[in-house]
Coordinates of C-alpha atoms and ligand atoms in Angstrom, one line a residue:
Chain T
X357 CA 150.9 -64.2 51.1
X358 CA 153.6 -61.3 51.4
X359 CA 152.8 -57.5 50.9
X360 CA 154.7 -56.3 48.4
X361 CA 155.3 -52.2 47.5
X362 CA 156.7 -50.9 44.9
X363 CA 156.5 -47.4 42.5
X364 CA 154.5 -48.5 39.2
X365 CA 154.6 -45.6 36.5
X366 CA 155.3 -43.1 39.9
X367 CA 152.8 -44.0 41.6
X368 CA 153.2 -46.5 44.5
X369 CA 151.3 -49.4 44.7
X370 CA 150.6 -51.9 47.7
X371 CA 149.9 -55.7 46.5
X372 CA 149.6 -59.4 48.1
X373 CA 151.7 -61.7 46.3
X374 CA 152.7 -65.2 46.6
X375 CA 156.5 -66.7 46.8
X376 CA 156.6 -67.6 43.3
X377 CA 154.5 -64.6 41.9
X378 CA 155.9 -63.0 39.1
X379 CA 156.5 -59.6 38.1
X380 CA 154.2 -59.9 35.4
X381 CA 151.9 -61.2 36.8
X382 CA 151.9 -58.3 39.4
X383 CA 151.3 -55.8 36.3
X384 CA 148.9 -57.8 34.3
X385 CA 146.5 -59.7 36.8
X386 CA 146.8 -57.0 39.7
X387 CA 147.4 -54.1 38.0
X388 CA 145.5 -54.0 35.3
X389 CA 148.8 -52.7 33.2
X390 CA 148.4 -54.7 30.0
X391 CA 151.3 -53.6 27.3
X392 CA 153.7 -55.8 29.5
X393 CA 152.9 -59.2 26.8
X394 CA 152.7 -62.8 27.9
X395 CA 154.5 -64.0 25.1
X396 CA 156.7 -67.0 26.0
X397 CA 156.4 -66.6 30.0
X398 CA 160.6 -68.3 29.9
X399 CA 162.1 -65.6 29.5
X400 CA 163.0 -66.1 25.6
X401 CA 160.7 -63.3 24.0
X402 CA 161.1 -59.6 25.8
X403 CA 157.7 -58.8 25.4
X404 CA 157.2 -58.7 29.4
X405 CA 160.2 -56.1 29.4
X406 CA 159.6 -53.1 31.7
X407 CA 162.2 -51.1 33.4
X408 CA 163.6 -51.5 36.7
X409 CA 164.8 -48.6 38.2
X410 CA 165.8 -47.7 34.8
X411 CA 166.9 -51.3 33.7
X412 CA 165.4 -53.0 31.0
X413 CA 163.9 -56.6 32.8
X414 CA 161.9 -59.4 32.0
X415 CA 159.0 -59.2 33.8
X416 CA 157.9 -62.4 33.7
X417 CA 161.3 -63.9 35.0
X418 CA 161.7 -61.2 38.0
X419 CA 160.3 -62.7 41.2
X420 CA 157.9 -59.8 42.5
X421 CA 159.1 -59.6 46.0
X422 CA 162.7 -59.3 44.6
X423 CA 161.8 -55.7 43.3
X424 CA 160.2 -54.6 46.9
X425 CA 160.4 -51.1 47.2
X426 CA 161.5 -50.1 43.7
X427 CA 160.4 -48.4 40.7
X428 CA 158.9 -49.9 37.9
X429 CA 158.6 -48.0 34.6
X430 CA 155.8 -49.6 31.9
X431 CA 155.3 -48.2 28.7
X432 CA 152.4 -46.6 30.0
X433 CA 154.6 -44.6 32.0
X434 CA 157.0 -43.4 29.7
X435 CA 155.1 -40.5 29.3
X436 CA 153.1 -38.2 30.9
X437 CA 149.4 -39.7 30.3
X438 CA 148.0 -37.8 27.2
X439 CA 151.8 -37.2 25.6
X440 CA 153.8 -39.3 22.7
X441 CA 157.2 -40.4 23.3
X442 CA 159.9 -39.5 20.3
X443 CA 160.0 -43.5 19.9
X444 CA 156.0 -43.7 20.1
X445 CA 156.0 -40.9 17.4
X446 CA 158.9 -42.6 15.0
X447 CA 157.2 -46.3 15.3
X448 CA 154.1 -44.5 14.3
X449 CA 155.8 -42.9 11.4
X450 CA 158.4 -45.5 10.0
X451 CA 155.8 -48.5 10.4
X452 CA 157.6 -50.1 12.9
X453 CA 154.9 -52.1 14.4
X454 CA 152.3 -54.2 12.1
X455 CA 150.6 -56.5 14.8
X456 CA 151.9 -54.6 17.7
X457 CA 152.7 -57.1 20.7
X458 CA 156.7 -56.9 20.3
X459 CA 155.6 -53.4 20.4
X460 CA 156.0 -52.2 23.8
X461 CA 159.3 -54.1 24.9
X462 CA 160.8 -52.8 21.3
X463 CA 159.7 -49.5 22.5
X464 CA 161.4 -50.0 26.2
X465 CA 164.5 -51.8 24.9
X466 CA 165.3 -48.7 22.3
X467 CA 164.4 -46.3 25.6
X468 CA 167.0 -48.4 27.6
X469 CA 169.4 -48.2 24.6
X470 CA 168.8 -44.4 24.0
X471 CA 169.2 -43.2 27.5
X472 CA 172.6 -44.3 27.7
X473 CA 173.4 -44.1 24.3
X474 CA 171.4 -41.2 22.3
X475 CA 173.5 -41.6 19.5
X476 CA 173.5 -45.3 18.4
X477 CA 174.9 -46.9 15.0
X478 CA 172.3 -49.1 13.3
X479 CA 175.0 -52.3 14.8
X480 CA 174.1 -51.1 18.4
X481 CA 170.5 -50.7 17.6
X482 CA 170.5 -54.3 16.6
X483 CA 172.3 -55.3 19.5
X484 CA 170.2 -53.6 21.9
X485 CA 167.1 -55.3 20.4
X486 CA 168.6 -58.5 20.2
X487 CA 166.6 -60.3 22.8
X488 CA 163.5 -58.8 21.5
X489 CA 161.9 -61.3 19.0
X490 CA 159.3 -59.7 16.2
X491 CA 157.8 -62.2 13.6
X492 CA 155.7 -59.2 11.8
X493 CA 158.4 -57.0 10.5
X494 CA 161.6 -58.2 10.1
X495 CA 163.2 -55.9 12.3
X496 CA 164.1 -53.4 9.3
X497 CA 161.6 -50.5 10.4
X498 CA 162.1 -50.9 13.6
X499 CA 165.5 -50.1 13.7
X500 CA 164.5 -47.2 11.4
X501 CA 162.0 -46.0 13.8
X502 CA 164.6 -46.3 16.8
X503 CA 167.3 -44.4 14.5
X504 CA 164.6 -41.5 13.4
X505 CA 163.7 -41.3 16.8
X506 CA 167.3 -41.1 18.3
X507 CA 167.8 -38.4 15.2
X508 CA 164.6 -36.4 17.0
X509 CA 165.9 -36.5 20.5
X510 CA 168.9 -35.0 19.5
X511 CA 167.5 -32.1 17.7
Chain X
X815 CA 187.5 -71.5 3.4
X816 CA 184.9 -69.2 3.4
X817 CA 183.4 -69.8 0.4
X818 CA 181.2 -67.2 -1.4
X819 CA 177.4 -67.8 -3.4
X820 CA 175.2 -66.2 -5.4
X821 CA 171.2 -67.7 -5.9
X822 CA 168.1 -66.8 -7.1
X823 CA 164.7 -67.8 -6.6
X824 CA 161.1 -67.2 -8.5
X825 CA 157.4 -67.7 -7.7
X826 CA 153.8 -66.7 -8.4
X827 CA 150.9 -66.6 -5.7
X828 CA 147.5 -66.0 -6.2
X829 CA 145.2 -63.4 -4.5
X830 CA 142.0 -65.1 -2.5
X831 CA 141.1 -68.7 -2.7
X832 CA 142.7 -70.5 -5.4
X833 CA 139.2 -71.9 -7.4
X834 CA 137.6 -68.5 -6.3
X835 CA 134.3 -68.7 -4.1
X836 CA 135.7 -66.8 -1.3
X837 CA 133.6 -64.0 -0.8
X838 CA 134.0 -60.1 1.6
X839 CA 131.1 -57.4 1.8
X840 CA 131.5 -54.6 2.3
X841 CA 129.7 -51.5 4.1
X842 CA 130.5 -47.8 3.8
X843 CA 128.5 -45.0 5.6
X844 CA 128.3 -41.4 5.1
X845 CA 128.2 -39.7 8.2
X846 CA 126.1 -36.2 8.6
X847 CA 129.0 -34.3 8.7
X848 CA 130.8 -36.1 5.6
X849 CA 133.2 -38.2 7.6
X850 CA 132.6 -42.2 6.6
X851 CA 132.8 -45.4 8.1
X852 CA 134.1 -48.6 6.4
X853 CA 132.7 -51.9 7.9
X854 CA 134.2 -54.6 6.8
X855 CA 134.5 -58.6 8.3
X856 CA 138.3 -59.3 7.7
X857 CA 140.5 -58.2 10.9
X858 CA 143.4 -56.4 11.0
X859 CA 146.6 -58.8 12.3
X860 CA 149.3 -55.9 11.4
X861 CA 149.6 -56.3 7.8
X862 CA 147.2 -52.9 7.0
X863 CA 143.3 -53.9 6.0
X864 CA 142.4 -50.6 8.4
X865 CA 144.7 -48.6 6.3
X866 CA 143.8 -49.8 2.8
X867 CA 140.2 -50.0 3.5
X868 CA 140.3 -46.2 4.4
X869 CA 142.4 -45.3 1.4
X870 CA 140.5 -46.8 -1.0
X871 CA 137.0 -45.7 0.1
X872 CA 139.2 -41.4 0.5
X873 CA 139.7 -41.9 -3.0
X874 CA 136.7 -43.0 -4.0
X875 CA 134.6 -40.6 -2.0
X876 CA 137.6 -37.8 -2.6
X877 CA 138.1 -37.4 1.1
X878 CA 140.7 -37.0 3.4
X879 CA 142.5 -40.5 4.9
X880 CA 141.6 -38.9 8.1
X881 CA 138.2 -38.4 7.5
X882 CA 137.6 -42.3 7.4
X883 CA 137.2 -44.6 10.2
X884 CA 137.4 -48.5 9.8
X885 CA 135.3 -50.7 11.9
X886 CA 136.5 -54.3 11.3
X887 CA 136.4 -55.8 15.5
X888 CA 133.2 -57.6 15.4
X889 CA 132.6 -60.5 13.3
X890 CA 128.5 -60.6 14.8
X891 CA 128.3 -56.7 13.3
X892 CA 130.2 -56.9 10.4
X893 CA 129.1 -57.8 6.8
X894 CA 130.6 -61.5 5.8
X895 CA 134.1 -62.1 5.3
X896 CA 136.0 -65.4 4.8
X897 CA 138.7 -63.9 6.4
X898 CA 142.1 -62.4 6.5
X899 CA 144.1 -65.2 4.4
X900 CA 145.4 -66.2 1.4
X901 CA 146.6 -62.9 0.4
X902 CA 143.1 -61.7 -0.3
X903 CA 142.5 -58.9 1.8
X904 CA 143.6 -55.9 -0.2
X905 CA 142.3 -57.5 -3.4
X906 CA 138.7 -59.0 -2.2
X907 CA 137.9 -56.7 0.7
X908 CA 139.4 -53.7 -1.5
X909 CA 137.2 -55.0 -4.0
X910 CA 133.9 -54.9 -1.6
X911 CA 134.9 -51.8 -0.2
X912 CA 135.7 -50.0 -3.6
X913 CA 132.4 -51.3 -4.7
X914 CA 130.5 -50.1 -1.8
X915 CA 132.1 -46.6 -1.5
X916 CA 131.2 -45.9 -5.3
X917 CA 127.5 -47.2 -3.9
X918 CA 127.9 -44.3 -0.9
X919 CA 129.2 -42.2 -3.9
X920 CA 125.9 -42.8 -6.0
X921 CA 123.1 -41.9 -3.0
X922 CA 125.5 -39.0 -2.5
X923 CA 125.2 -38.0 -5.8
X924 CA 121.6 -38.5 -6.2
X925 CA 121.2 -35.8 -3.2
X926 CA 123.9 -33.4 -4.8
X927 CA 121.7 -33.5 -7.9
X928 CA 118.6 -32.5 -6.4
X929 CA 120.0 -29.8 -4.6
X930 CA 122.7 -28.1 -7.9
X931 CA 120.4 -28.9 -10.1
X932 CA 121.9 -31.1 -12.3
X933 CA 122.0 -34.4 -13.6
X934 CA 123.8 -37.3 -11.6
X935 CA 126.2 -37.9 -14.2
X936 CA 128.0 -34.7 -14.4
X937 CA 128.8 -34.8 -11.0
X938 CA 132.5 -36.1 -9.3
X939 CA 133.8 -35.9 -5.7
X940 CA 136.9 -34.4 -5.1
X941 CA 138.2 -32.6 -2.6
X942 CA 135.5 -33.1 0.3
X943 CA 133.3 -31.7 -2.5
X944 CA 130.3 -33.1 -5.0
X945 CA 130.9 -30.6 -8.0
X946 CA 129.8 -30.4 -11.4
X947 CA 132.7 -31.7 -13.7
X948 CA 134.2 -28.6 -15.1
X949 CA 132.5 -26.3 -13.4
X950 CA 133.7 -25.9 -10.0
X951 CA 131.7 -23.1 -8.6
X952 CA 128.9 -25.4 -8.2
X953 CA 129.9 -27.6 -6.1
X954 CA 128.9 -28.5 -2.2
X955 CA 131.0 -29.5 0.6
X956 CA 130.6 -33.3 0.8
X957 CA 129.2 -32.6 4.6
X958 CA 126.0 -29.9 3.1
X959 CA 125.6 -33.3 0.7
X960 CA 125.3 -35.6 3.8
X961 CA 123.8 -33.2 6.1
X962 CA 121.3 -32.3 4.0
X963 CA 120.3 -35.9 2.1
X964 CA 120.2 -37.2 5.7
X965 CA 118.2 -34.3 7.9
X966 CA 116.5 -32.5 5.1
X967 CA 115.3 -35.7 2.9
X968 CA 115.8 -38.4 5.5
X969 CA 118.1 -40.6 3.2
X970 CA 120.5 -43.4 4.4
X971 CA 123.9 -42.7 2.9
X972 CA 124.9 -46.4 3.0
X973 CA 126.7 -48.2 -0.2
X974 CA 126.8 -51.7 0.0
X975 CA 129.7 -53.8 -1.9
X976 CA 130.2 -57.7 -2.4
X977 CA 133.2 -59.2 -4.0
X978 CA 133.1 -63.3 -5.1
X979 CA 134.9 -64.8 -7.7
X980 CA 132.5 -67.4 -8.9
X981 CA 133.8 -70.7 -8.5
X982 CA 136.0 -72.1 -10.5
X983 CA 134.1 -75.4 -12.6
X984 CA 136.5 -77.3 -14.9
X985 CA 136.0 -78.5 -18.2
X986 CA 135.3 -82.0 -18.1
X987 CA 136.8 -82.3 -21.5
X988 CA 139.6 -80.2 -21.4
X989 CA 140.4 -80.4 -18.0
X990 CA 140.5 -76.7 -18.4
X991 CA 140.0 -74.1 -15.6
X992 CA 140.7 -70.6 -14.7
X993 CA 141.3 -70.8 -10.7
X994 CA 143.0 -67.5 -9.9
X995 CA 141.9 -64.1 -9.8
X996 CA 145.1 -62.9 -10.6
X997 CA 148.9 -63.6 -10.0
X998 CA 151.5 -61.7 -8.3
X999 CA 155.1 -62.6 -9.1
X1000 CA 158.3 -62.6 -7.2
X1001 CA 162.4 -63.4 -7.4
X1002 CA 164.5 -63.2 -4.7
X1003 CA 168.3 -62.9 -4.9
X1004 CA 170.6 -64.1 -2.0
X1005 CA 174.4 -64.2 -1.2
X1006 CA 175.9 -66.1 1.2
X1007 CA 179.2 -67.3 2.5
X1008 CA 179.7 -70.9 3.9
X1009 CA 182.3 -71.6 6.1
X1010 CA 183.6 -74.9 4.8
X1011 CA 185.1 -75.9 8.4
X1012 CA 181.9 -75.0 10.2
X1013 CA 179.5 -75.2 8.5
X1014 CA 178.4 -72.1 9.1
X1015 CA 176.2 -70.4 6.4
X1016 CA 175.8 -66.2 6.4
X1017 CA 173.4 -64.3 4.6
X1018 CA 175.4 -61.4 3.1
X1019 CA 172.4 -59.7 1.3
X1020 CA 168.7 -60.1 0.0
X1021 CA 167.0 -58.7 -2.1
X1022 CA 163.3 -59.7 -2.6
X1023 CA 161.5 -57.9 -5.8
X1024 CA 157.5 -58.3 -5.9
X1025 CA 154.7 -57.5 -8.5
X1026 CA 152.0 -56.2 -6.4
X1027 CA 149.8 -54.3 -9.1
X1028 CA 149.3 -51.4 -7.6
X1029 CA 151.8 -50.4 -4.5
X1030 CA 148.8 -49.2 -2.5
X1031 CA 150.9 -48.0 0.6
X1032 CA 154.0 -48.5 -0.5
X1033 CA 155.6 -48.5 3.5
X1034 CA 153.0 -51.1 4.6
X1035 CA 154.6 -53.0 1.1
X1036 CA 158.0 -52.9 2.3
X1037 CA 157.4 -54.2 6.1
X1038 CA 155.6 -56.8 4.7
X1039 CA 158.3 -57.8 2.5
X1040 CA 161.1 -57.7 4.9
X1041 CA 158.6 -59.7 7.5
X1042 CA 157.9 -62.0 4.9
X1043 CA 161.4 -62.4 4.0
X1044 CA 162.8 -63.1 7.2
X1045 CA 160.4 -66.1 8.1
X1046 CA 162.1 -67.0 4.8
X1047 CA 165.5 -66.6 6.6
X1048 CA 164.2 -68.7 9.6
X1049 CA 162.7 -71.6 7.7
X1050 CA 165.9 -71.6 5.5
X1051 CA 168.6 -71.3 8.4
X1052 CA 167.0 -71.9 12.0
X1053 CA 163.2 -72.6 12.5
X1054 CA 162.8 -76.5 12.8
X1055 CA 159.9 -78.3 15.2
X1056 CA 162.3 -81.5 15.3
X1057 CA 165.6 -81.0 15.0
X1058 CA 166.7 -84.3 16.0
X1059 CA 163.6 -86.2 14.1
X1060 CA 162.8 -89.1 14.1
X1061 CA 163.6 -88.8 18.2
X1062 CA 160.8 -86.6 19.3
X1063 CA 162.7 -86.6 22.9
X1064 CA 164.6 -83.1 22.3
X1065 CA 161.3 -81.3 20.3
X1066 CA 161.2 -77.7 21.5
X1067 CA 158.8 -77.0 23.9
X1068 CA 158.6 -73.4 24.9
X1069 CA 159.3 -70.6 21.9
X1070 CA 162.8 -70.4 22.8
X1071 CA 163.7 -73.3 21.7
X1072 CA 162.2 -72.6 18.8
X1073 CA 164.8 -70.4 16.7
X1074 CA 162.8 -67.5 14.8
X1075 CA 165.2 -65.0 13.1
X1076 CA 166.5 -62.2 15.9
X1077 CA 167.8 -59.0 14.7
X1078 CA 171.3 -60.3 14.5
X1079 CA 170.2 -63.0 12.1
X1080 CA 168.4 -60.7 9.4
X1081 CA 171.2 -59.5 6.8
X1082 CA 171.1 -56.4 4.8
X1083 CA 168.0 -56.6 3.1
X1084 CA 166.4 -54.7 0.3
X1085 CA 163.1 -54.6 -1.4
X1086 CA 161.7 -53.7 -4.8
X1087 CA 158.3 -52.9 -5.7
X1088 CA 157.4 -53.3 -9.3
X1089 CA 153.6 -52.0 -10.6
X1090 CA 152.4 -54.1 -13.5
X1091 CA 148.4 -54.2 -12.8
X1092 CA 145.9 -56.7 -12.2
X1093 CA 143.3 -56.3 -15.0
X1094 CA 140.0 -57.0 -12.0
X1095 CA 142.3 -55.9 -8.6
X1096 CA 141.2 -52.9 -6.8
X1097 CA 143.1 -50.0 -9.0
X1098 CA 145.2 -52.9 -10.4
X1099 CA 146.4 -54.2 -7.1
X1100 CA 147.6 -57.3 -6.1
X1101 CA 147.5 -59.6 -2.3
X1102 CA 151.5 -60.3 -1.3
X1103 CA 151.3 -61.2 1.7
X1104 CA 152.0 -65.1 2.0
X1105 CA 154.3 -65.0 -1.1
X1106 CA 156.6 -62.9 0.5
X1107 CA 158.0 -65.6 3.1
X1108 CA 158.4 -68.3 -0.2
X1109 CA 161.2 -67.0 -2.4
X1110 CA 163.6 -66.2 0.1
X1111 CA 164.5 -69.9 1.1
X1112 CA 165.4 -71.2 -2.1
X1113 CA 167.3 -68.3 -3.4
X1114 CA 169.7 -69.0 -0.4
X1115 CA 170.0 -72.6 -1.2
X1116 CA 170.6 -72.0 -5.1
X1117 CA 173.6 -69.6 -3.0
X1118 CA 174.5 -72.3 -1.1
X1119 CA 174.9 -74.9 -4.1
X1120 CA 176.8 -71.8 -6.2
X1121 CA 179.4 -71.3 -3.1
X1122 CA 180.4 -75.3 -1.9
X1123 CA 178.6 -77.3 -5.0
X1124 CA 176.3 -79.2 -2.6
X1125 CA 172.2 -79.5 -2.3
X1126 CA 170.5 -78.7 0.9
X1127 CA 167.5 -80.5 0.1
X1128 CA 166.0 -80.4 4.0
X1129 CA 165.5 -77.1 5.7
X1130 CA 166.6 -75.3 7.4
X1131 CA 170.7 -75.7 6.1
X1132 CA 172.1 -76.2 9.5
X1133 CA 175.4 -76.5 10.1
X1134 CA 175.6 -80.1 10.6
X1135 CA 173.3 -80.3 7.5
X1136 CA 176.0 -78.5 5.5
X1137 CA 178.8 -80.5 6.6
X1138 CA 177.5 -83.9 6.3
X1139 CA 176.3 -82.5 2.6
X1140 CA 180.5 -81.6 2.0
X1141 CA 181.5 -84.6 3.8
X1142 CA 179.0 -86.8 0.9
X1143 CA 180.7 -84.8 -2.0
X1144 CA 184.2 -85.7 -0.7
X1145 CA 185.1 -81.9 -0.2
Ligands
LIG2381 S1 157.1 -63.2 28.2 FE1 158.9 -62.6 29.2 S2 160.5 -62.9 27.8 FE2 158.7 -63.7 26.8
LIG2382 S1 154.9 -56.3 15.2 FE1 154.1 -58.3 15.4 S2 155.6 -59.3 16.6 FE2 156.5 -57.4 16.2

C-alpha cells in the first residue's frame, strides 16, 4: 500500500491505495463521493469525469498515485455546499437530465468547456460533450441547458 | 456522389399491456397543513412519473405543483404497480392517481361541508381553496379543511385509486377482441445523404411528430422524443451486438464497443406534439414512451432507398451494408 494525498473539493485528503487503484475508486469506495458514475470502468462513457487541477479526466482511467498532491474538483465541489451552479440551475430548467447518471460528467465537461470558452456555439457545445455518452435524452436539452447557462454567466 | 433522400415512417403503440390486466394503485394524502403526498408503485427512471403524478393530483386537488410530494422509492410501502413499462405510466398510474386525488377531494369535501354549511356538491377546489361554486366568499383554505377534518373530527384524508383494464377475452366466434386501451400514433420524416463511394450515410434532419392525447408537460414530451429518437438513430446507423455475426469472436464486450449515438451523431432534430385525446386517458393523455425509439429507423431507410434506390433490409445501414447493397444493384 502507498499513501497517497491529494486536495478533494479543497479539502485535503490522506488515503492508502494500491499500484493499480484507480481514481475512482479513490472517490467512490474511500471517499464516499458518489456523483463520479461507474459506468463503463474503460474509459468509453465520461461518467467518472472530474477535474484535475482544472482538467476534465476520467476517473476511472487515472491511476490514483499519478495525481499525488493535486487537486481534484467533483461535482460536489463545484459549488460552495448549499449553492446551485448556473449549469445545475439551467439542467434544472431546460430538462437536461431525465435519469440523471450522465448527469454529473455532462455538468463537468460543459464547466471545462465554459471556463475557457464562456461563449460557445451550439458546434463547440457538441464537441466538448462528445465523449460524454447519454442514452436518456438525446443530447438536445443538454446542449440547451449548457447554452442557457453559458447565456447566464455572461449576464 | 453524395446522393440526397427523403423517407417517412408511421406507427401506433398502445398505452399499458396490450390485452389489458396490468393494474397501478394509487394513494394520495392530505396533509394537516394542505400539502399532499402521492404514493404510488411505478419508479421514476427519468422519463417524469414524479412530475406527472404531482400535476395531476395539483389539478385535481387545485393546489400548487409545489405543494405535492411524490413518494414512489419503496416497492414494500407502496400500493401495487406492475411497473414502469409499456408506456403505461402516465396513462395507468395517472389513472390511479387521478382516481385517488378526486377520493382525497371527496373526504375533503365532506369536511368543507360540515364546516360552510353546505352541501358536498356545490363545493370545488381551486386555488388552495374548498369554495362554494359561485360564491367565493365562502370558501376555506384547503389547510383550515385539512387541519380541521384531521385535529378537530379526527378524519384520515386518504383517497385511494385503482386503475385495470379488465382483460381482454376474445370471441371465440369472431375472433374479435378489443386489446388496447388506447393508441398513440406517430410518423417520422428523415433526410439523408449517402455517399456513394463510402458508403457513408448522414442524417441531415428529423423530424418525429407524436399523438400523445394530452401534452401533459410538454418539456418532459420533447426529451423523450429526442431520447427516443436517437436510439432510433443508433439502432438504424451504429448499435449492433454482432457486427461480424455469425463469428461471435469480435462481439463487443465493454460499452465502448458498443456504438450508442454521441452528440456528434444526432442531426438536427425537431419534434411535434399533436393533442387529439384518448376517450378513458387521464385528461385525454396518452403513454409515448417506447414508441418514440420505433419510427425513426425506418424513415431513414425509406431516405436511404429514395437517395441510392437500394433496401437496407438489416440494421443498422453500415457502411459496408450500403455498399455491398450498391455493389448488388450494379451502381
Ligand atoms: S466510467 Fe469512466 S469513462 Fe465510463
Ligand atoms: S440522463 Fe440518463 S444517461 Fe443521460
Amino acid at each position: 500500500m502507498h499513501t497517497l494525498e491529494l486536495t478533494v473539493n479543497g479539502q485535503t485528503c490522506r488515503v492508502e491505495v494500491g499500484l493499480k487503484t484507480t481514481l475512482l475508486e479513490v472517490l467512490r469506495d474511500k471517499l464516499y463521493i458518489t456523483s463520479p458514475k461507474v459506468g463503463c470502468n474503460t474509459g468509453d462513457c465520461g461518467t467518472c469525469s472530474v477535474l484535475l487541477d482544472g482538467v476534465l479526466v476520467r476517473s476511472c482511467i487515472t491511476n490514483a498515485l499519478s495525481v499525488q498532491g493535486k487537486s481534484v474538483t467533483t461535482l460536489e465541489g463545484i459549488t460552495e455546499p448549499g449553492d446551485i451552479h448556473p449549469l445545475q440551475k439551467a439542467f434544472h430548467e431546460h430538462y437536461g437530465s431525465q435519469c440523471g447518471f450522465c448527469t454529473p460528467g455532462m455538468i463537468l465537461a460543459s464547466k471545462a468547456l465554459l471556463d475557457v470558452n464562456p461563449s460557445p456555439t451550439r458546434d463547440e457545445v457538441k464537441q466538448a460533450l462528445s465523449g460524454n455518452l447519454c442514452r436518456c435524452t438525446g443530447y438536445v436539452k443538454i446542449i440547451d441547458s449548457v447554452l442557457a447557462a453559458a447565456d447566464e454567466m455572461k449576464s | 456522389m453524395k446522393k440526397i433522400g427523403k423517407g417517412i415512417a408511421a406507427g401506433f403503440y398502445p398505452s399499458g399491456m396490450s390485452g389489458g390486466g396490468d393494474s397501478s394503485q394509487a394513494m394520495v394524502k392530505v396533509q394537516p397543513d394542505g400539502s399532499a403526498v402521492v404514493t404510488v408503485g411505478s419508479c421514476d427512471i427519468g422519463q417524469g412519473c414524479k412530475t406527472i403524478m404531482a400535476q395531476i393530483t395539483a389539478e385535481v386537488l387545485g393546489i400548487d405543483y409545489e405543494a405535492v410530494k411524490v413518494v414512489n422509492d419503496d416497492t414494500d410501502n407502496c400500493p401495487l404497480s406492475f411497473g414502469t413499462f409499456a408506456s403505461r405510466v402516465t396513462y395507468v398510474d395517472g389513472l390511479a392517481t387521478k382516481m385517488a386525488a378526486e377520493d382525497a377531494r371527496r373526504i375533503l369535501f365532506e369536511i368543507a361541508a360540515v364546516m360552510l354549511e353546505c352541501s358536498e356538491d356545490v363545493l370545488e377546489a381551486v386555488d388552495s381553496q374548498i369554495r362554494v361554486k359561485g360564491n367565493p366568499d365562502k370558501s376555506l383554505s384547503i389547510g383550515e379543511v385539512a387541519g380541521a377534518g384531521t385535529f378537530g373530527m379526527r378524519k384520515f384524508i386518504l383517497g385511494l385509486g385503482h386503475y385495470m383494464r379488465d382483460p381482454a377475452a376474445m370471441d371465440p366466434e369472431t375472433c374479435e377482441c378489443d386489446p388496447f386501451c388506447t393508441l398513440a400514433w406517430a410518423a417520422s420524416f428523415a433526410e439523408v445523404e449517402v455517399d456513394t463511394e463510402t458508403g457513408e450515410v448522414e442524417i441531415l434532419r428529423l423530424v418525429n411528430s407524436y399523438d400523445v392525447g394530452k401534452a401533459m408537460n410538454p418539456t418532459h414530451l420533447e426529451g423523450q422524443i429526442d431520447g427516443g429518437a436517437t436510439m432510433g438513430v443508433g439502432a438504424a446507423m451504429s448499435e449492433n451486438l454482432h457486427p461480424f455475426f455469425p463469428s461471435l469472436e469480435f462481439q463487443p464486450d465493454n460499452l465502448g464497443d458498443y456504438a450508442i449515438p454521441t452528440t456528434m451523431d444526432v442531426p438536427d432534430m425537431e419534434s411535434v406534439i399533436y393533442e387529439c385525446p384518448s376517450t378513458n386517458g387521464p385528461y385525454g393523455a396518452k403513454g409515448i414512451g417506447e414508441m418514440t425509439a420505433n419510427t425513426p429507423g425506418p424513415a431513414i431507410v425509406n431516405a436511404i432507398h429514395d437517395a441510392v434506390g437500394i433496401w437496407i433490409t438489416n440494421l443498422p445501414a453500415t457502411p459496408e451494408k450500403v455498399l455491398r447493397a450498391l455493389d448488388a444493384k450494379g451502381a
